[in-house]
CSV table of C-alpha atoms in Angstrom, one decimal:
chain,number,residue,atom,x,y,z
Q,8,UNK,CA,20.9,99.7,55.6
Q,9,UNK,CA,20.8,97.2,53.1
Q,10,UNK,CA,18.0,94.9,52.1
Q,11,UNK,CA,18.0,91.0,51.7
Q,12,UNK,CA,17.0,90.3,48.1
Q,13,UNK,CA,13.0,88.9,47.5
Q,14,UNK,CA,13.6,85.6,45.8
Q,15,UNK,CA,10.6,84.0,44.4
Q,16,UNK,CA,11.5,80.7,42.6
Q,17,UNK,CA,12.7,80.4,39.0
Q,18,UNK,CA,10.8,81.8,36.0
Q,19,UNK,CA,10.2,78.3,33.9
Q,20,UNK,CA,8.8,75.1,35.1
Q,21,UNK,CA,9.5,71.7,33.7
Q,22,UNK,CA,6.1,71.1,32.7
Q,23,UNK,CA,6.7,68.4,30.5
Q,24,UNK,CA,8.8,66.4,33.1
Q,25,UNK,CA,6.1,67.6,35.7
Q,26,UNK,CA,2.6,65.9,33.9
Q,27,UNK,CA,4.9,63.2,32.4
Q,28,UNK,CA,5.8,61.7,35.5
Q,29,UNK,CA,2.1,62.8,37.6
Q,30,UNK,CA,0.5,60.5,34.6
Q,31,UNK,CA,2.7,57.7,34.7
Q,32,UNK,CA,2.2,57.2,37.7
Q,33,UNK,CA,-1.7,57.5,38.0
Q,34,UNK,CA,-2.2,55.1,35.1
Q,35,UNK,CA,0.7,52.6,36.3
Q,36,UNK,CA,-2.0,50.5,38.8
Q,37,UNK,CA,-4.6,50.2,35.5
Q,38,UNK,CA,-2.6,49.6,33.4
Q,39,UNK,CA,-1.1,46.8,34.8
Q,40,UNK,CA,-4.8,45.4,35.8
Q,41,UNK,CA,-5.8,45.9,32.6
Q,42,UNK,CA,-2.7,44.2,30.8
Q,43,UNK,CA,-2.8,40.9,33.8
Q,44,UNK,CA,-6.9,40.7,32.5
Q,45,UNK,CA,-5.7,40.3,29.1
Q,46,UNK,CA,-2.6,38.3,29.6
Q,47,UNK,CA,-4.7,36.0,31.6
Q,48,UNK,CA,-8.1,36.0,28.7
Q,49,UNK,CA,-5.5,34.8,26.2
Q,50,UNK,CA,-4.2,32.4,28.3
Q,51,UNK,CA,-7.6,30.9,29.0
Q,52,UNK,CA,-8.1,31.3,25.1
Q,53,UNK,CA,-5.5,29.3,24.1
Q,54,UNK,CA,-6.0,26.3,26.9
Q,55,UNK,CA,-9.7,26.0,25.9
Q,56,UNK,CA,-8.4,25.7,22.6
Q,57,UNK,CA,-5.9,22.8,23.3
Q,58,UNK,CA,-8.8,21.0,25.2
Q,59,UNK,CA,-10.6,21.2,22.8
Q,60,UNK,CA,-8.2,20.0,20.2
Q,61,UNK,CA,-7.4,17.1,22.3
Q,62,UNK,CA,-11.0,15.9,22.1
Q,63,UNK,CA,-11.7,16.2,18.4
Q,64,UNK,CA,-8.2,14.6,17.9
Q,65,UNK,CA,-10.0,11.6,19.7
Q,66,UNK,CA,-12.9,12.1,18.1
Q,67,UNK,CA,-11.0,11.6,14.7
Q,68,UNK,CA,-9.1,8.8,15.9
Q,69,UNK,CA,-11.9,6.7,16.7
Q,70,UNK,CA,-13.7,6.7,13.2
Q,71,UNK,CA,-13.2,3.4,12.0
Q,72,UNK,CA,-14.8,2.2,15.3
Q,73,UNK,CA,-17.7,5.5,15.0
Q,74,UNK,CA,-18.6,4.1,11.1
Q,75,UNK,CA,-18.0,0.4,12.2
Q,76,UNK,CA,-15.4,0.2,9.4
Q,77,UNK,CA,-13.2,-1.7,11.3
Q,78,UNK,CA,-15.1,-4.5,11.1
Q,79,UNK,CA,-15.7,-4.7,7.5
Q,80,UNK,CA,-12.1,-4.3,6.5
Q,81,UNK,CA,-11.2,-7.4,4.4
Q,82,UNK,CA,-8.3,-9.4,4.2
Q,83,UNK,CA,-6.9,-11.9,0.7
Q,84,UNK,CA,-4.9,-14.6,0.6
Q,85,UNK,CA,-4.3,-15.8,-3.0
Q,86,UNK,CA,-3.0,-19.7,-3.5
Q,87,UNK,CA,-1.1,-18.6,-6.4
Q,88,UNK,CA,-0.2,-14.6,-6.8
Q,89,UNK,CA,1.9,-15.3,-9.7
Q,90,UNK,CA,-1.8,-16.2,-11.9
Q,91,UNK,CA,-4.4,-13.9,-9.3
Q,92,UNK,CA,-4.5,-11.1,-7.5
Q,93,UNK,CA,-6.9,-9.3,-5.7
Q,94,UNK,CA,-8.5,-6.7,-3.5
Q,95,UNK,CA,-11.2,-6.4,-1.1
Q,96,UNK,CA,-13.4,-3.6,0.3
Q,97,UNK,CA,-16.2,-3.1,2.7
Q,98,UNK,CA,-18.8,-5.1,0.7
Q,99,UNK,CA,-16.6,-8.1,0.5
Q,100,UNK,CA,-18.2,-11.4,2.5
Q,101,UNK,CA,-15.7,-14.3,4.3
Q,102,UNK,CA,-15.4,-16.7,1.6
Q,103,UNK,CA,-13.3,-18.7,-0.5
Q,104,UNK,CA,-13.3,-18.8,-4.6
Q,105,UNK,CA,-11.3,-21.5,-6.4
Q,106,UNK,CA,-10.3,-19.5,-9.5
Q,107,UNK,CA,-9.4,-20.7,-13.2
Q,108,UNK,CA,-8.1,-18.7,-15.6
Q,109,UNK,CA,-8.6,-20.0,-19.4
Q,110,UNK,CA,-7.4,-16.6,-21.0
Q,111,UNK,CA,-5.7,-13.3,-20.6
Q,112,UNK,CA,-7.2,-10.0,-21.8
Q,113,UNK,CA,-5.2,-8.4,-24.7
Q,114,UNK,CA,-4.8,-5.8,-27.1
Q,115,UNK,CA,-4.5,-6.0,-30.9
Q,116,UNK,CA,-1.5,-5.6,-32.6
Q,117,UNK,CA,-1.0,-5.5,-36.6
Q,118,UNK,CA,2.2,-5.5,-38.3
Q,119,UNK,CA,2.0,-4.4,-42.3
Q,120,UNK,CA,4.2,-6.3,-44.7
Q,121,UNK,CA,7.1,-4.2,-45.8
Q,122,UNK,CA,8.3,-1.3,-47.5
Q,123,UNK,CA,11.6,0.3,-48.7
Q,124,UNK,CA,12.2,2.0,-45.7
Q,125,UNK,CA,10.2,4.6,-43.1
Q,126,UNK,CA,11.4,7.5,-45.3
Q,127,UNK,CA,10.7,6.6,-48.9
Q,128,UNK,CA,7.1,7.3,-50.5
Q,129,UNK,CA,4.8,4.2,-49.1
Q,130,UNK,CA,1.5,5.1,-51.6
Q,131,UNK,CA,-1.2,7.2,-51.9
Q,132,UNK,CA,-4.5,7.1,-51.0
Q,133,UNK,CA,-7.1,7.3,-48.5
Q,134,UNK,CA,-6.3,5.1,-45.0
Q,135,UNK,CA,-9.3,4.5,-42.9
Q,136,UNK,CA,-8.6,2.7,-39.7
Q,137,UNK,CA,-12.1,1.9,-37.4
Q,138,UNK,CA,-13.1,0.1,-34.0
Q,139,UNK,CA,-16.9,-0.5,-33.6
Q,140,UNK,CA,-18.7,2.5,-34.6
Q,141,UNK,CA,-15.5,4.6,-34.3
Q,142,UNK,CA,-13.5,5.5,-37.2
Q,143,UNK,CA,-10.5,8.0,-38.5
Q,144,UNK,CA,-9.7,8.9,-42.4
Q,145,UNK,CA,-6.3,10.2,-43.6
Q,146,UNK,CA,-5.5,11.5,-47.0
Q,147,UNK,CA,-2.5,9.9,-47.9
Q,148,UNK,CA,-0.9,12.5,-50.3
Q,149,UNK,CA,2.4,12.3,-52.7
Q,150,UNK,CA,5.2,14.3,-50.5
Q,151,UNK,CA,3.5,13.2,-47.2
Q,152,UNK,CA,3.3,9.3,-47.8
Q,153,UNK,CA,5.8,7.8,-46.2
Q,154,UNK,CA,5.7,5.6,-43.2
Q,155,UNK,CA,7.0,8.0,-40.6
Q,156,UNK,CA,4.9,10.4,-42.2
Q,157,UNK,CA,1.5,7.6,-41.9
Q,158,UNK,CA,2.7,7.1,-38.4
Q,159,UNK,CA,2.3,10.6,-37.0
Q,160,UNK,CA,-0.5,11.4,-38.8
Q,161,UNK,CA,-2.3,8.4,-37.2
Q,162,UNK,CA,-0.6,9.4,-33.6
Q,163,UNK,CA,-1.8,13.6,-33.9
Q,164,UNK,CA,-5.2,12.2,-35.3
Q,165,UNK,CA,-8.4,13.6,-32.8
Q,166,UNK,CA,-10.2,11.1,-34.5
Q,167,UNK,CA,-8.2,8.6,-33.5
Q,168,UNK,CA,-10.7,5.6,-32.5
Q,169,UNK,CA,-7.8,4.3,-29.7
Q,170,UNK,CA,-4.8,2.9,-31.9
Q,171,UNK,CA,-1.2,3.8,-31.5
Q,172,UNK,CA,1.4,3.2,-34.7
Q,173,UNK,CA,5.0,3.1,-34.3
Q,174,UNK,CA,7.8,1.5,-37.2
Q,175,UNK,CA,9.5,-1.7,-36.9
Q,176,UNK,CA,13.0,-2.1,-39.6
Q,177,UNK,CA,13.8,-5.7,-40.1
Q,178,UNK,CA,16.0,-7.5,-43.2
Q,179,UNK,CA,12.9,-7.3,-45.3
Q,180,UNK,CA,12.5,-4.0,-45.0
Q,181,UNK,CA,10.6,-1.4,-42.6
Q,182,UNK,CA,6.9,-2.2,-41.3
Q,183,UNK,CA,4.3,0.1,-39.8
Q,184,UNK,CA,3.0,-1.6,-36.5
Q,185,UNK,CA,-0.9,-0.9,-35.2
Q,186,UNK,CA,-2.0,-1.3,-31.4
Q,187,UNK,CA,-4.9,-0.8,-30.0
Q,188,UNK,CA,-4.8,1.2,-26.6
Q,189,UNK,CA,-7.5,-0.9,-24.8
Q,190,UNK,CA,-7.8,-4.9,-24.8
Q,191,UNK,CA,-10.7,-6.8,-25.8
Q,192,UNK,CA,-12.2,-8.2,-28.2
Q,193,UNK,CA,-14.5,-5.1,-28.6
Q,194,UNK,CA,-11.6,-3.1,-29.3
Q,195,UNK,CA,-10.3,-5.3,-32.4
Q,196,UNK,CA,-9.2,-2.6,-35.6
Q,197,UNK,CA,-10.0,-2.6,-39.1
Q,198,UNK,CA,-7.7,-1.2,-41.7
Q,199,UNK,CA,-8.8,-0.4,-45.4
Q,200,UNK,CA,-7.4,1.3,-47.5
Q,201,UNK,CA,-9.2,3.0,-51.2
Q,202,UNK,CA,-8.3,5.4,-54.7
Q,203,UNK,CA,-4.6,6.9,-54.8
Q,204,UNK,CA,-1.9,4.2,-56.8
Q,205,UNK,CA,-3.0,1.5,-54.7
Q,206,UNK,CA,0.5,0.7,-52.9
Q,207,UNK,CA,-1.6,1.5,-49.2
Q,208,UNK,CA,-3.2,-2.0,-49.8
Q,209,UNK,CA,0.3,-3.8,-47.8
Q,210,UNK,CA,-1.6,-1.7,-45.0
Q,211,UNK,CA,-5.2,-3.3,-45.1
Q,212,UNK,CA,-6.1,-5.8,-42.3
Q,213,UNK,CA,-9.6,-7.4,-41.8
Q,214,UNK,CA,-9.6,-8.9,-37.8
Q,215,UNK,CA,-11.9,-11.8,-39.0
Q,216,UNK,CA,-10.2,-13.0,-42.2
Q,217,UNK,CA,-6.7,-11.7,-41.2
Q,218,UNK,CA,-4.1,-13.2,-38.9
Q,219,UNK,CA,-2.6,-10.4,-36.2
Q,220,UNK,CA,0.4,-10.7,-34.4
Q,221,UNK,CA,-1.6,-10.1,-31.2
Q,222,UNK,CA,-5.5,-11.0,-31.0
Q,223,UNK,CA,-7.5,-8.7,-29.6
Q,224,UNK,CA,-9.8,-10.9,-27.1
Q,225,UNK,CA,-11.6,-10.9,-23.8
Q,226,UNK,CA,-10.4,-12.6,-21.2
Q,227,UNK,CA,-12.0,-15.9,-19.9
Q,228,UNK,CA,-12.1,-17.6,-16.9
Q,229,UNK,CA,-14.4,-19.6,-13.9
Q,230,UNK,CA,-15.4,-18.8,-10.6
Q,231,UNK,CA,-16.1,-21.9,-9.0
Q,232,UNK,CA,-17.6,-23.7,-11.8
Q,233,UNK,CA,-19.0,-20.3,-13.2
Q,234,UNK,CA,-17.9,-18.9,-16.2
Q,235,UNK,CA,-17.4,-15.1,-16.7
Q,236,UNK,CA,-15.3,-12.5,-19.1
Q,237,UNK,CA,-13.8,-9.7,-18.8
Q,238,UNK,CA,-13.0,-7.1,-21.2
Q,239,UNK,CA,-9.6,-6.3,-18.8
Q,240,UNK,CA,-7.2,-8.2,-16.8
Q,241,UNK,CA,-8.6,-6.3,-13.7
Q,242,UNK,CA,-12.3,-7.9,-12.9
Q,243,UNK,CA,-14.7,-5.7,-10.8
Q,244,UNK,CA,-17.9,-7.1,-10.3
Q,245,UNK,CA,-17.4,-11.2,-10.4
Q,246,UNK,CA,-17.3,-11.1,-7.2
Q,247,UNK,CA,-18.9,-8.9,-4.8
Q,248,UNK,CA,-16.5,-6.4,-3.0
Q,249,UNK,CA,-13.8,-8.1,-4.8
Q,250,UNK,CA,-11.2,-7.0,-8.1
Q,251,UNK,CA,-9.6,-9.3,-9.4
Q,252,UNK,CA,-6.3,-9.1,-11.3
Q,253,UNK,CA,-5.6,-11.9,-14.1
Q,254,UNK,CA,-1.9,-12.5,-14.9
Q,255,UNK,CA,-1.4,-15.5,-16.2
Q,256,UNK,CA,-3.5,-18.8,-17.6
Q,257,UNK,CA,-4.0,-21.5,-14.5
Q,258,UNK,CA,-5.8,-22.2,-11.1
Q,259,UNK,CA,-5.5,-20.5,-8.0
Q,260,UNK,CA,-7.6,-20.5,-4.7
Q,261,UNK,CA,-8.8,-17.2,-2.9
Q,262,UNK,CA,-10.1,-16.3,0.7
Q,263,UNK,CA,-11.3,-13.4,2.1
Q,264,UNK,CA,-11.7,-13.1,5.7
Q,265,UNK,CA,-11.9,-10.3,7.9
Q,266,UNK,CA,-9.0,-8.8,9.2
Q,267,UNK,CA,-8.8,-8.7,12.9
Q,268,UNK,CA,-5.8,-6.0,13.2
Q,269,UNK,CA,-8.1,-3.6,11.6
Q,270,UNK,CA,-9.9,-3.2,15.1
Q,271,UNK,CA,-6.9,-3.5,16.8
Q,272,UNK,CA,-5.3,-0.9,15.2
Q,273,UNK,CA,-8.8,0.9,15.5
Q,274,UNK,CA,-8.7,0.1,19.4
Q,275,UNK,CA,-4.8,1.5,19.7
Q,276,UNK,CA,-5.3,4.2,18.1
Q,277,UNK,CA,-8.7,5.0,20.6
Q,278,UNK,CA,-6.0,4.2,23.3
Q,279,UNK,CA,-3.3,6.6,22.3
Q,280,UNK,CA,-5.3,9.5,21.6
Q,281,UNK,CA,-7.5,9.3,24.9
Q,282,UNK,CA,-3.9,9.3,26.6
Q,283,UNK,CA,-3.4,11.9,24.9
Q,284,UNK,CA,-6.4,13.9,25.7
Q,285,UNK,CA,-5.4,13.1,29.4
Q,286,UNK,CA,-1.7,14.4,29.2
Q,287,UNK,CA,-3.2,17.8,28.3
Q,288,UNK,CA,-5.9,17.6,30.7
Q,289,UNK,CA,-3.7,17.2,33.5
Q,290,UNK,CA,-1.0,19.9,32.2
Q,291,UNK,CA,-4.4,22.2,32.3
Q,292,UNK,CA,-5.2,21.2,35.4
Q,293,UNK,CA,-2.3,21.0,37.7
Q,294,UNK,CA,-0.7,22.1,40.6
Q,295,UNK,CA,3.2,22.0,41.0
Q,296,UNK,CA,3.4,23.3,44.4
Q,297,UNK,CA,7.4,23.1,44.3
Q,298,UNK,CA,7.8,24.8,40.7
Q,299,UNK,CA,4.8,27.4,41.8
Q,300,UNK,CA,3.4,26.2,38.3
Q,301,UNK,CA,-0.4,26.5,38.0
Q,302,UNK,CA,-2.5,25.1,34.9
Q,303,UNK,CA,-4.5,27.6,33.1
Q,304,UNK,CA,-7.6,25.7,33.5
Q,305,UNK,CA,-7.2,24.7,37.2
Q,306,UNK,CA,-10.1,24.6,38.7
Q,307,UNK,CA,-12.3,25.2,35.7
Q,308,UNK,CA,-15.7,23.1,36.2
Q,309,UNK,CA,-16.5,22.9,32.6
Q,310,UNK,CA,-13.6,21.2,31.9
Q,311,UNK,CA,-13.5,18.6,34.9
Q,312,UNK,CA,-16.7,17.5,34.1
Q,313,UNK,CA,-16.2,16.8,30.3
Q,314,UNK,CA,-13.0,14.9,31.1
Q,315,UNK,CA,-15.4,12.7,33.7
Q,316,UNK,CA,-17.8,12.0,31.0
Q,317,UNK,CA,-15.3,10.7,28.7
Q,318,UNK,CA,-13.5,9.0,31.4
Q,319,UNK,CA,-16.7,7.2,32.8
Q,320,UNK,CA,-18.0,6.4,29.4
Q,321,UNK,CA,-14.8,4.4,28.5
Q,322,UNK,CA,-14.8,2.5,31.6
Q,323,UNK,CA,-18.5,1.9,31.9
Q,324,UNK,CA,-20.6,-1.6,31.0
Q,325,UNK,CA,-22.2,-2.3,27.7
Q,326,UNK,CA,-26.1,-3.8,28.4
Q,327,UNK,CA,-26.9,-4.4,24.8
Q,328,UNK,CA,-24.9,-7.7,24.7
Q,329,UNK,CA,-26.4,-10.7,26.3
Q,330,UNK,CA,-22.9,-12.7,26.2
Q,331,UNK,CA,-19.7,-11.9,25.3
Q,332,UNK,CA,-17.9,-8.2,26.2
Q,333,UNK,CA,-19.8,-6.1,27.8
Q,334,UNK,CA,-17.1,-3.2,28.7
Q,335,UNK,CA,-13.5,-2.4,27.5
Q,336,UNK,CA,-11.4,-4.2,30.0
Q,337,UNK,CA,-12.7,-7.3,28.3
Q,338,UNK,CA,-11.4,-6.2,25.0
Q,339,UNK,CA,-7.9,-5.3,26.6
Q,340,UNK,CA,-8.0,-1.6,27.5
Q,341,UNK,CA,-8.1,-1.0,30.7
Q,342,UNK,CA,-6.9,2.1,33.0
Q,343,UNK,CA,-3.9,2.8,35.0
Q,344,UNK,CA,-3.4,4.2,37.9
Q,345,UNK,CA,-2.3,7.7,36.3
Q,346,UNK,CA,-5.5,7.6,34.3
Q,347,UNK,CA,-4.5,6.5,31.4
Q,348,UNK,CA,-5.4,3.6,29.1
Q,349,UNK,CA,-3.6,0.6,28.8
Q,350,UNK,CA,-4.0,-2.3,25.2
Q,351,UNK,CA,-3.8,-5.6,25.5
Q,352,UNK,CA,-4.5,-6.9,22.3
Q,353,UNK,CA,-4.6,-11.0,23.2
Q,354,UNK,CA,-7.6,-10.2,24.6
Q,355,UNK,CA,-9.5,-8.2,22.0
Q,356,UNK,CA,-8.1,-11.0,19.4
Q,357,UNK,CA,-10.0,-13.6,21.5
Q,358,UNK,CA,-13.2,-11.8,21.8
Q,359,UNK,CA,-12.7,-11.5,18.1
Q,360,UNK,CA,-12.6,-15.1,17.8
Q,361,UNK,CA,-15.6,-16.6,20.0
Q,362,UNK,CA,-17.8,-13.6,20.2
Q,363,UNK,CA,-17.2,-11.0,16.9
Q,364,UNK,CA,-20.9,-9.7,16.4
Q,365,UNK,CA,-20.6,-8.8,20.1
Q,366,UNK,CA,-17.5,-7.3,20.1
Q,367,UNK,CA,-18.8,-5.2,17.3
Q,368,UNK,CA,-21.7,-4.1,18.7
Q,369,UNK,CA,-19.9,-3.1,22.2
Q,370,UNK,CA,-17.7,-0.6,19.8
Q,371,UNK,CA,-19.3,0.2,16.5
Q,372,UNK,CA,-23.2,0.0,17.2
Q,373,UNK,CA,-25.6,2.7,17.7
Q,374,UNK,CA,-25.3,2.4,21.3
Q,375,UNK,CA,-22.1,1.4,21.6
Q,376,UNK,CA,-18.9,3.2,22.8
Q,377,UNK,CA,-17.8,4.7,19.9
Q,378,UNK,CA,-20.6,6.4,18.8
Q,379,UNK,CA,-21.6,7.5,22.1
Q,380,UNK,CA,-18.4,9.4,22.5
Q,381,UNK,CA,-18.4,10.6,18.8
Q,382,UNK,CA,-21.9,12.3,19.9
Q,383,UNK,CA,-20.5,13.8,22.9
Q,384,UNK,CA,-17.4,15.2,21.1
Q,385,UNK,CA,-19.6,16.4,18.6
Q,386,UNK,CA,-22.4,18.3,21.0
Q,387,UNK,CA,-19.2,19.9,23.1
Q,388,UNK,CA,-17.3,21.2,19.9
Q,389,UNK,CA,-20.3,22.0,17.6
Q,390,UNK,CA,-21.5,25.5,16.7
Q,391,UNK,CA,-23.6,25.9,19.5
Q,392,UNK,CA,-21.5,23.5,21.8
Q,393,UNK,CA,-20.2,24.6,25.6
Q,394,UNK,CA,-17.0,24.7,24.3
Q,395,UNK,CA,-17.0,26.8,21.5
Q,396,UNK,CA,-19.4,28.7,23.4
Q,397,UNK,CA,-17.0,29.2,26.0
Q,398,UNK,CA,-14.4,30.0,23.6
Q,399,UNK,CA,-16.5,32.6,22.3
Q,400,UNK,CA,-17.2,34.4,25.5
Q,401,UNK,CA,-13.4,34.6,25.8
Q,402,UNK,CA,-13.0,36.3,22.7
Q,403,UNK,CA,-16.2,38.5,23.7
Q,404,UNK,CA,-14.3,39.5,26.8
Q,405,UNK,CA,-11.2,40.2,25.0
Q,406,UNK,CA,-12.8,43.0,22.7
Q,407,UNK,CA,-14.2,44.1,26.1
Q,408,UNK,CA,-10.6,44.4,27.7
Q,409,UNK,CA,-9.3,46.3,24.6
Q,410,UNK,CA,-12.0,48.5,24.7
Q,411,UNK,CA,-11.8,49.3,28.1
Q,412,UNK,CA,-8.0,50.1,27.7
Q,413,UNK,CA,-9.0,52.3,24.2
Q,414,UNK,CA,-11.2,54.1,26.9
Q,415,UNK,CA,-9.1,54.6,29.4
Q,416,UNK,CA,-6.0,55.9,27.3
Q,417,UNK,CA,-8.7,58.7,26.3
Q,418,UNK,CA,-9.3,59.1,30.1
Q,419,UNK,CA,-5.2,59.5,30.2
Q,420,UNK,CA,-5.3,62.1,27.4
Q,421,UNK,CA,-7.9,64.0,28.9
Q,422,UNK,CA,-6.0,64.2,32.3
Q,423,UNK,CA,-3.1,64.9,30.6
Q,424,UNK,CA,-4.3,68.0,28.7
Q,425,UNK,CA,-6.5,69.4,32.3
Q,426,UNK,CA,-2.4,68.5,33.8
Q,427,UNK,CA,-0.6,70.1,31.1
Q,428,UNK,CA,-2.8,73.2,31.2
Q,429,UNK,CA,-2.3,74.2,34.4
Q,430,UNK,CA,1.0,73.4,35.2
Q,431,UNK,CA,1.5,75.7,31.9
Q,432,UNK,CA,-0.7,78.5,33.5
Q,433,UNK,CA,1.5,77.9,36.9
Q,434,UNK,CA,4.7,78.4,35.0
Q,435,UNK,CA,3.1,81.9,33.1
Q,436,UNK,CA,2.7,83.1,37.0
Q,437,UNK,CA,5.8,82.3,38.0
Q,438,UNK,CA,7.0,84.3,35.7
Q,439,UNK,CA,5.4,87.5,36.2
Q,440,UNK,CA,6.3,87.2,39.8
Q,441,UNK,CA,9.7,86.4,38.9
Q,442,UNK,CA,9.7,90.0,37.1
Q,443,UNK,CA,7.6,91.7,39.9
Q,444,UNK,CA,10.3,91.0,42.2
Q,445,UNK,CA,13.1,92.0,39.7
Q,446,UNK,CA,11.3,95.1,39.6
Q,447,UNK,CA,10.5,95.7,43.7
Q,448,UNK,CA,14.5,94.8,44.0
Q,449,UNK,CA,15.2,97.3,41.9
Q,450,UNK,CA,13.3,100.0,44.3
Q,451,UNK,CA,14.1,98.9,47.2
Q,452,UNK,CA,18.0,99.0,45.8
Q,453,UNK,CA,17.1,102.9,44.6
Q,454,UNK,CA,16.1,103.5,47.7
Q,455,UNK,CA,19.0,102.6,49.7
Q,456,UNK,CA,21.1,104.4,47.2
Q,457,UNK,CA,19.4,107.6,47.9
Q,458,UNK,CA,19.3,107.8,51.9
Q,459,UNK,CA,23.3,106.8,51.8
């Protein structure tokens, strides 16, 4: 009688396929927990980070009310801006000047009789050319003398005391023409010329003796009543706070008054940015039930509260003025129903009007808005501030998470070599007993064979 066949399995195992798949799907659940804690870290990351941003971009946009700047910023009006003009800064007072101008700042300028042409031999000689203690010598030598050849050395001179030459040609022949490069009377040239054939003398000019074609001279003029002078057409220093541009001989009133849309501009600009700050608080914040959006800061404590502090310190009252605005509202700003601000800048220009030192100190003195917020600001985002704290133990946890996944991948690797190992010894028994029952087949096959 025959005998069934002994079937044992096959002799080869995927292993690969085996431990491949037995892995995956062990570290599929960590993974994934692993990834969501980052995912969600560097969402949190980058949301404190646009918080924060949001406040130091108010912060910023508050300075001219923070350094009280605002209310030193200076406006001009000029009678006549075709004789004045001018410019005021921070240390300029409300005032007006009545302003005469007797004489215009100007350079010299010399112009030496003439010679043959630019080209042709001019003399030789030495040409010494000097302004105050300052002065240049040129050798004049035969083959280098002519007038283009005077010009350029004077031009390339380093010793130059501060005078540019250049060549006029007219019917009488061609001249070389001398300017100083700075006006004033301090800045008047001398020319002399000495030895050589004596034809440099057309260049000599004496500024006391001589007649120029421009005089170098100061310029002159009265302040009220006062006389000053001025060495340049642009005056610093007559005036405190104050430069003054000369441009022509005459009279011309000036007033400088402060300039209201300074702090109104200040004011908008506190407005729009604290908006601002509230548009990304709320995007941080919210809940869109019907989108199933949720802000990455939603429910975050930290947060809430600092946008309370700013929020209650904008709308709060002002003790340190006895009349006059004593909160924002009575400058104009006031808040909305969303929770934004809202400018209304007829208001702020009559508290300008009737009460200015109060209005100043509600939002520029040491206890007043500004400052106050600045110094919030300032102890949230500082070094050792919540926020950058808080920004810190979110990049803290972030090395955590990416250590923790470095870690596990060598758990993975371990588990994979103890899988890979044993699935490799299962697949060398299977195939011994794969042969074992070859063999036994084979006998029992003999076997048969011989009783038929």
């Amino acid at each position: 009688m025959a005998t069934s066949p002994i079937t044992l399995g096959s002799s080869s195992i995927d292993v690969a396929s085996i431990v491949s798949n037995l892995v995956a799907n062990k570290r599929a659940a960590t993974d994934k927990a692993l990834a969501d804690q980052a995912t969600a870290n560097t969402t949190q990351v980058s949301a404190i980070g646009n918080f924060t941003s949001s406040l130091t971009s108010l912060q910023a946009a508050i300075k001219a009310l923070t350094d009280g700047s605002a209310f030193t910023t200076q406006k001009t009006s000029i009678g006549d801006s075709t004789i004045i003009g001018a410019t005021a800064d921070a240390d300029a007072q409300p005032n007006t000047y009545n302003i005469v101008v007797g004489q215009l700042a100007s350079v010299q300028k010399t112009t030496s009789s003439g010679f043959t042409d630019a080209t042709s031999a001019a003399g030789t000689g030495t040409l010494t050319i000097s302004i105050g203690d300052k002065s240049m010598s040129l050798n004049v030598a035969s083959g280098s003398n002519s007038l283009q050849n005077i010009r350029d050395a004077i031009n390339k001179s380093s010793d130059n005391p501060g005078v540019t030459a250049s060549i006029i040609t007219g019917t009488d022949g061609a001249h070389l023409v001398l300017t100083s490069t700075s006006t004033g009377a301090a800045n008047a040239f001398t020319v002399t010329t000495s030895g050589g054939d004596g034809n440099l003398s057309k260049l000599n000019f004496d500024p006391t003796t001589d007649t120029a074609t421009t005089k170098a001279q100061d310029a002159t003029f009265t302040i009220d009543g006062t006389p000053a002078t001025s060495t340049t057409n642009s005056v610093a220093g007559a005036i405190d706070g104050v430069t003054l541009s000369l441009s022509k001989i005459g009279s011309s009133s000036l007033t400088i008054a402060n300039d209201p849309t300074a702090v109104s501009t200040a004011l908008q600009s506190l407005v729009t940015s604290y908006n601002s700050f509230v548009s990304t608080y709320q995007t941080l914040t919210k809940y869109d039930s019907t989108n199933n959006q949720v802000g990455a800061l939603i429910g975050d404590a930290t947060v809430t509260s600092l946008k309370s502090q700013v929020s209650s310190l904008l709308g709060s009252q002002f003790s340190g003025n006895s009349s006059g605005p004593t909160s924002l509202s009575n400058l104009g700003v006031s808040f909305q129903v969303d929770g934004t601000l809202k400018f209304d800048s007829t208001k702020l220009t009559a508290a300008l009007a009737s009460n200015p030192k109060e209005t100043q100190n509600l939002l520029s003195s040491a206890n007043g808005i500004a400052p106050k917020l600045d110094a919030m600001i300032t102890s949230w985002t500082s070094s050792s501030g919540i926020l950058t704290q808080r920004t810190a133990n979110l990049n803290q946890k972030a090395k955590d998470i990416a250590q923790q996944q470095s870690d596990y991948e060598v758990t993975i690797q371990d588990y994979t070599t103890r899988l890979t190992t044993q699935y490799t010894a299962l697949d060398t028994m299977m195939t011994k007993l794969s042969s074992t029952s070859s063999f036994l087949q084979q006998q029992f096959d003999s076997l048969t064979a011989s009783k038929s």
